[in-house]
């Protein structure tokens, strides 16, 4: 049998919760501290230590669950997941198994074609493990050290149904999910620091079949690019194998970004029996329905709703709305500037084309630190609008505003950038240009209408861009036929 | 001799100035030095800590500001309770050099109450055993007959109080490890309700069953001690927020009018006839004091043992997974990789009984067996708990033998299954999470103590202690001391 195949992808996304303290103890969750300085008997798994649930982590989990349309299980509980690994202090991980915090949600994603609704199977909380630091290469390390600073940091795992049909769709799902957790303020979404990472399950089947093919799990993908590339590679690898009638093995693979391929982990590591059982050190979690409803009432407007509103209220294109709705900081910035200037479409252009080029990133912190405030951007747009400066000059002014933190009017005033719209002044420049470029004028006469653009450009050049283009065009229109 | 006194009597001496905490500490330390080589109850003796704490207590009494009923009282702890800066080996080679960086909540509460720490007491490795023969270090002797076991797993704690090597000691009870050794050593051993006392800092064996409790010379002393160690703890989510009554005051009132149940299933074939006789006599004593006794039935008792030996090991296999040589305790050198290092460390660090239970528990939790073993054991546990609930609808307390027999000879019980039978009368209470106390109720002709068990409703330690206290006052078994010199 050979293609066409249908791709079936499911994602398990781990999001680190932005709590101040760890999942089961009072240690700091701060990133980058010296090894083992943010640990205590509880997160080190010392004999006799006991976990105590971080209430804030539960609240963050519920907020996310509600944003994803999940049913929150008022009765849920923690379990122990066992396996031996030196980065795990207790050699079991406290996680949720049969009774997760929430189940049965959805997330709408758009990748190219029409938006699709992807099912969310479950959302549960767990603790992170520590980190091994090898002296040298893993395989030949002279010594290995363990840093438990990360052990016990709260993680939220969101498991999708196998509803994703392409690597692009998987990427779009991950982006949409990231936008939501960042919006809710429950995760900083920083993939480099591992705040968001994902495992992907991928299989192929003959198109139209409803039997799932042999599934391969790709572990620990920590960037959008890796997710997409790893899945693209894996889909191709599996299709080629199926084409020649090879049987795929169910296995766990790792993405090697340097060689651009997935590689199988040792078979030992996927023959797991986690021996889950209810965590006896923690009583079952009994949530009050009223509390869940209170959290539901507190949810902010989410990216999807915001996108729709941006299109309807501001006349943006769906693409612009998508880009601006990605992060809460950027969306708020856009709305503030749009409100003040009354020109949402122009604001969107400036934000997407100019502002994002200057900002070091599109995250909330970068937006918050932006020297051009929404109101200053509105001020710049007003200068274009009333003809004080041209759009081209405005771009220079924008750059200067970004460096100096001044407002547009101050820069334009000081540097004499005000647009020249005076017909007498410009008529002289036009005459001069026409005289200097007799050859071009000749071309124009012979029907080469594009020559006009060159002449406009020359006028602009001689006025250092300050000439009002409309007036220049008008003057050229009058003078050319007479030359 | 101060070491013979109860906490109550010792406290009275401190208050009237006829003795000081330092004198008591010195008395106990001298006695430990003289007698512990025979009894072998202590794993670690801490004379420096004891004398320093005693001196502080002296000052408080001199200033007329003692902290309460336990101030200046010399105590000792089962080596399963974490003590900051003092080795806590838990009877195991794998923790032989482990020095905890923190104190257990119970230890902290005892320190705040002003107690004087004499040392840490021997135990079965990770609290698994009924004889203290499973200690990786040495076997503790029963003060009543040095050729016999003190019971287990808190054998060191029971023996120490019986030999007057501490005014009170602390042990843990998972399936009977306080009550059974208390019965074997002839003193008072109290297992509080599961959740009554914080487990923070107690090295876990089976988390859903473990509970800390005291060994004392009298029931009144147990009441004083429980008041200090009980209560909710922000570090232990399973420690219940239930008010802690004044147990000492609750002892008054006697048993007149109380309804006491005698479980039919606790008088089994093969139990020691001397034990049965003593317990039935004790029931008569209680009846003589005005209690109304009636037979009750706990029909699932016979399945309790099997359920316990699945739940306990299952949780133990999980709790003991952390001992891998990576972070603390023993590590065997020379391994080629980390898996080999962990395997060799665990092979060398754990004793036979612990390995047996780890394997049992690992098997019981395995995919495909979970429902048949662990799941089924949990269902039995529910039935056992329901038996008690039904019984407590008609009675206020239950009285039964603590153990089917008395202290056996060291090395006598080699078959682990035969050993497990020792706990058949204590395990159901543990599975149900209920409080129980064992107190002296007679002696065999050979002079070995017999224990009487009083079981109560959840969080009703007050009634348990009240029944025990009434019986104790009507008899003088508790006044007998083993002949040690």
Coordinates of N, CA and C in Angstrom, one line a residue, chain A residues 41-42 44-53 80 82 84-92 98 146 148 268 273-283, chain B residues 82 95 98 101-102 194 199-203 207-208 234-238 315 317-319 321-324 326-328 338 342 346 362 365-367 370 374:
Chain A
X41 N 14.1 20.6 52.0 CA 13.9 19.1 52.2 C 12.8 18.6 51.3
X42 N 11.8 19.4 51.1 CA 10.6 18.9 50.4 C 11.0 18.7 48.9
X44 N 13.8 18.5 47.6 CA 15.0 17.6 47.4 C 14.5 16.1 47.7
X45 N 13.3 15.9 48.1 CA 12.8 14.6 48.4 C 13.5 14.0 49.6
X46 N 13.9 14.8 50.6 CA 14.5 14.3 51.8 C 13.6 13.3 52.5
X47 N 14.2 12.3 53.2 CA 13.4 11.4 54.0 C 12.5 12.2 55.0
X48 N 11.2 11.8 55.0 CA 10.3 12.4 56.0 C 9.6 13.7 55.5
X49 N 10.1 14.2 54.4 CA 9.5 15.5 53.9 C 8.1 15.2 53.2
X50 N 7.2 16.2 53.3 CA 5.9 16.0 52.7 C 5.5 17.1 51.8
X51 N 4.7 16.9 50.8 CA 4.3 17.9 49.9 C 3.1 18.7 50.4
X52 N 3.0 19.9 50.1 CA 1.8 20.7 50.4 C 1.4 21.5 49.1
X53 N 0.2 21.3 48.7 CA -0.2 21.9 47.3 C -0.2 23.4 47.3
X80 N 1.2 9.3 42.1 CA 2.6 9.2 41.9 C 2.9 8.4 40.7
X82 N 6.1 6.6 38.8 CA 7.4 6.1 39.2 C 8.3 5.8 38.1
X84 N 13.0 5.5 37.7 CA 14.2 5.9 38.3 C 15.0 6.8 37.4
X85 N 15.3 8.0 37.8 CA 16.2 8.8 37.1 C 16.9 9.8 38.1
X86 N 18.2 10.0 38.0 CA 18.9 10.8 39.0 C 18.5 12.2 39.1
X87 N 17.8 12.7 38.1 CA 17.3 14.1 38.2 C 16.0 14.2 39.0
X88 N 15.5 13.1 39.4 CA 14.2 13.1 40.1 C 14.4 12.8 41.6
X89 N 14.2 13.7 42.5 CA 14.6 13.5 43.9 C 14.0 12.3 44.5
X90 N 12.7 12.1 44.3 CA 12.0 11.0 45.0 C 11.9 9.7 44.1
X91 N 12.4 9.8 42.9 CA 12.2 8.7 41.9 C 10.7 8.4 41.7
X92 N 9.9 9.4 42.1 CA 8.5 9.4 41.5 C 8.2 10.9 41.4
X98 N -5.6 9.5 36.9 CA -6.9 9.1 36.6 C -7.9 10.3 36.9
X146 N 23.8 17.1 39.7 CA 22.4 17.3 39.6 C 22.0 18.6 40.3
X148 N 18.8 20.7 41.5 CA 17.4 20.4 41.9 C 16.6 21.8 41.9
X268 N 15.2 0.7 26.0 CA 15.0 0.6 27.4 C 14.1 1.7 28.0
X273 N 6.7 1.2 33.0 CA 5.5 0.9 33.8 C 5.6 1.8 34.9
X274 N 4.8 2.9 34.9 CA 4.9 4.0 35.9 C 4.3 3.6 37.2
X275 N 3.6 2.5 37.3 CA 3.0 2.1 38.6 C 2.3 3.3 39.3
X276 N 1.5 4.0 38.6 CA 0.7 5.1 39.2 C -0.1 4.6 40.4
X277 N -0.2 5.4 41.5 CA -1.2 5.1 42.5 C -1.5 6.4 43.2
X278 N -2.6 6.6 43.8 CA -3.0 7.9 44.4 C -1.9 8.3 45.5
X279 N -1.5 9.6 45.4 CA -0.5 10.1 46.3 C -1.1 10.2 47.7
X280 N -0.6 9.3 48.6 CA -1.2 9.2 50.0 C -0.8 10.4 50.9
X281 N 0.2 11.2 50.4 CA 0.6 12.4 51.3 C -0.3 13.6 51.0
X282 N -1.2 13.5 50.0 CA -2.1 14.6 49.7 C -3.5 14.2 49.7
X283 N -4.4 14.9 50.5 CA -5.8 14.5 50.4 C -6.3 14.9 49.0
Chain B
X82 N 13.1 12.6 62.0 CA 14.2 13.4 61.6 C 14.6 14.4 62.7
X95 N 20.9 4.5 55.2 CA 20.9 5.8 55.8 C 21.9 5.9 57.0
X98 N 23.2 9.3 57.4 CA 22.3 10.4 57.0 C 22.0 11.3 58.2
X101 N 18.8 17.7 57.7 CA 19.0 19.2 57.8 C 17.8 19.8 58.5
X102 N 16.8 19.0 59.0 CA 15.7 19.6 59.6 C 15.1 18.7 60.7
X194 N -5.1 8.3 62.6 CA -4.3 8.8 61.5 C -4.7 10.2 61.2
X199 N 2.9 14.0 60.4 CA 4.0 13.0 59.9 C 5.2 13.7 59.3
X200 N 5.2 15.1 59.3 CA 6.3 15.8 58.7 C 7.6 15.4 59.4
X201 N 8.5 14.9 58.7 CA 9.8 14.5 59.3 C 9.9 13.1 59.8
X202 N 8.8 12.4 59.6 CA 8.8 10.9 59.9 C 9.2 10.2 58.6
X203 N 10.3 9.5 58.6 CA 10.7 8.8 57.4 C 9.7 7.8 57.0
X207 N 2.7 5.7 53.8 CA 2.2 7.1 54.1 C 0.7 7.1 54.6
X208 N -0.1 6.2 54.1 CA -1.5 6.2 54.4 C -1.8 5.5 55.8
X234 N 0.9 23.0 59.0 CA 0.9 23.4 57.6 C 1.9 22.6 56.8
X235 N 2.8 21.9 57.4 CA 3.7 21.1 56.6 C 3.2 19.7 56.2
X236 N 2.0 19.3 56.8 CA 1.5 18.0 56.5 C 0.0 18.2 56.2
X237 N -0.4 18.0 54.9 CA -1.8 18.2 54.5 C -2.7 17.1 55.0
X238 N -2.1 16.0 55.5 CA -3.0 14.9 56.0 C -3.2 15.1 57.5
X315 N 3.0 1.1 49.1 CA 3.4 2.5 49.4 C 4.9 2.5 49.8
X317 N 7.3 0.6 48.5 CA 8.1 0.5 47.3 C 8.2 1.9 46.7
X318 N 7.2 2.7 46.8 CA 7.3 4.1 46.3 C 8.1 5.0 47.2
X319 N 7.8 4.9 48.5 CA 8.5 5.8 49.4 C 10.0 5.5 49.5
X321 N 11.9 4.5 47.0 CA 12.5 4.7 45.7 C 13.6 5.8 45.8
X322 N 13.4 6.7 46.7 CA 14.3 7.9 46.7 C 15.7 7.5 47.2
X323 N 15.9 6.3 47.8 CA 17.2 5.9 48.4 C 17.9 5.2 47.2
X324 N 18.7 6.1 46.5 CA 19.3 5.6 45.2 C 20.8 5.9 45.2
X326 N 22.1 8.7 45.0 CA 22.4 10.0 44.3 C 22.6 11.2 45.2
X327 N 21.7 11.2 46.2 CA 21.6 12.5 47.0 C 22.2 12.4 48.4
X328 N 22.0 11.3 49.1 CA 22.4 11.2 50.5 C 22.5 9.8 50.8
X338 N 25.0 5.1 35.9 CA 24.1 5.5 37.1 C 23.1 4.4 37.5
X342 N 22.9 2.8 41.1 CA 21.7 2.8 41.9 C 21.3 1.3 42.3
X346 N 21.3 0.0 46.2 CA 20.1 -0.5 46.8 C 20.2 -1.9 47.2
X362 N 6.1 -3.5 44.4 CA 6.3 -3.1 43.0 C 5.4 -4.0 42.2
X365 N 1.7 -3.0 42.3 CA 1.3 -1.8 41.6 C 1.5 -1.9 40.1
X366 N 2.1 -3.0 39.6 CA 2.4 -3.1 38.2 C 1.2 -3.1 37.3
X367 N 1.4 -2.6 36.1 CA 0.3 -2.6 35.2 C -0.3 -4.0 35.0
X370 N -2.6 -4.1 39.2 CA -3.0 -3.1 40.1 C -4.4 -3.4 40.7
X374 N -3.6 -4.2 44.5 CA -3.7 -3.0 45.3 C -5.1 -2.5 45.3

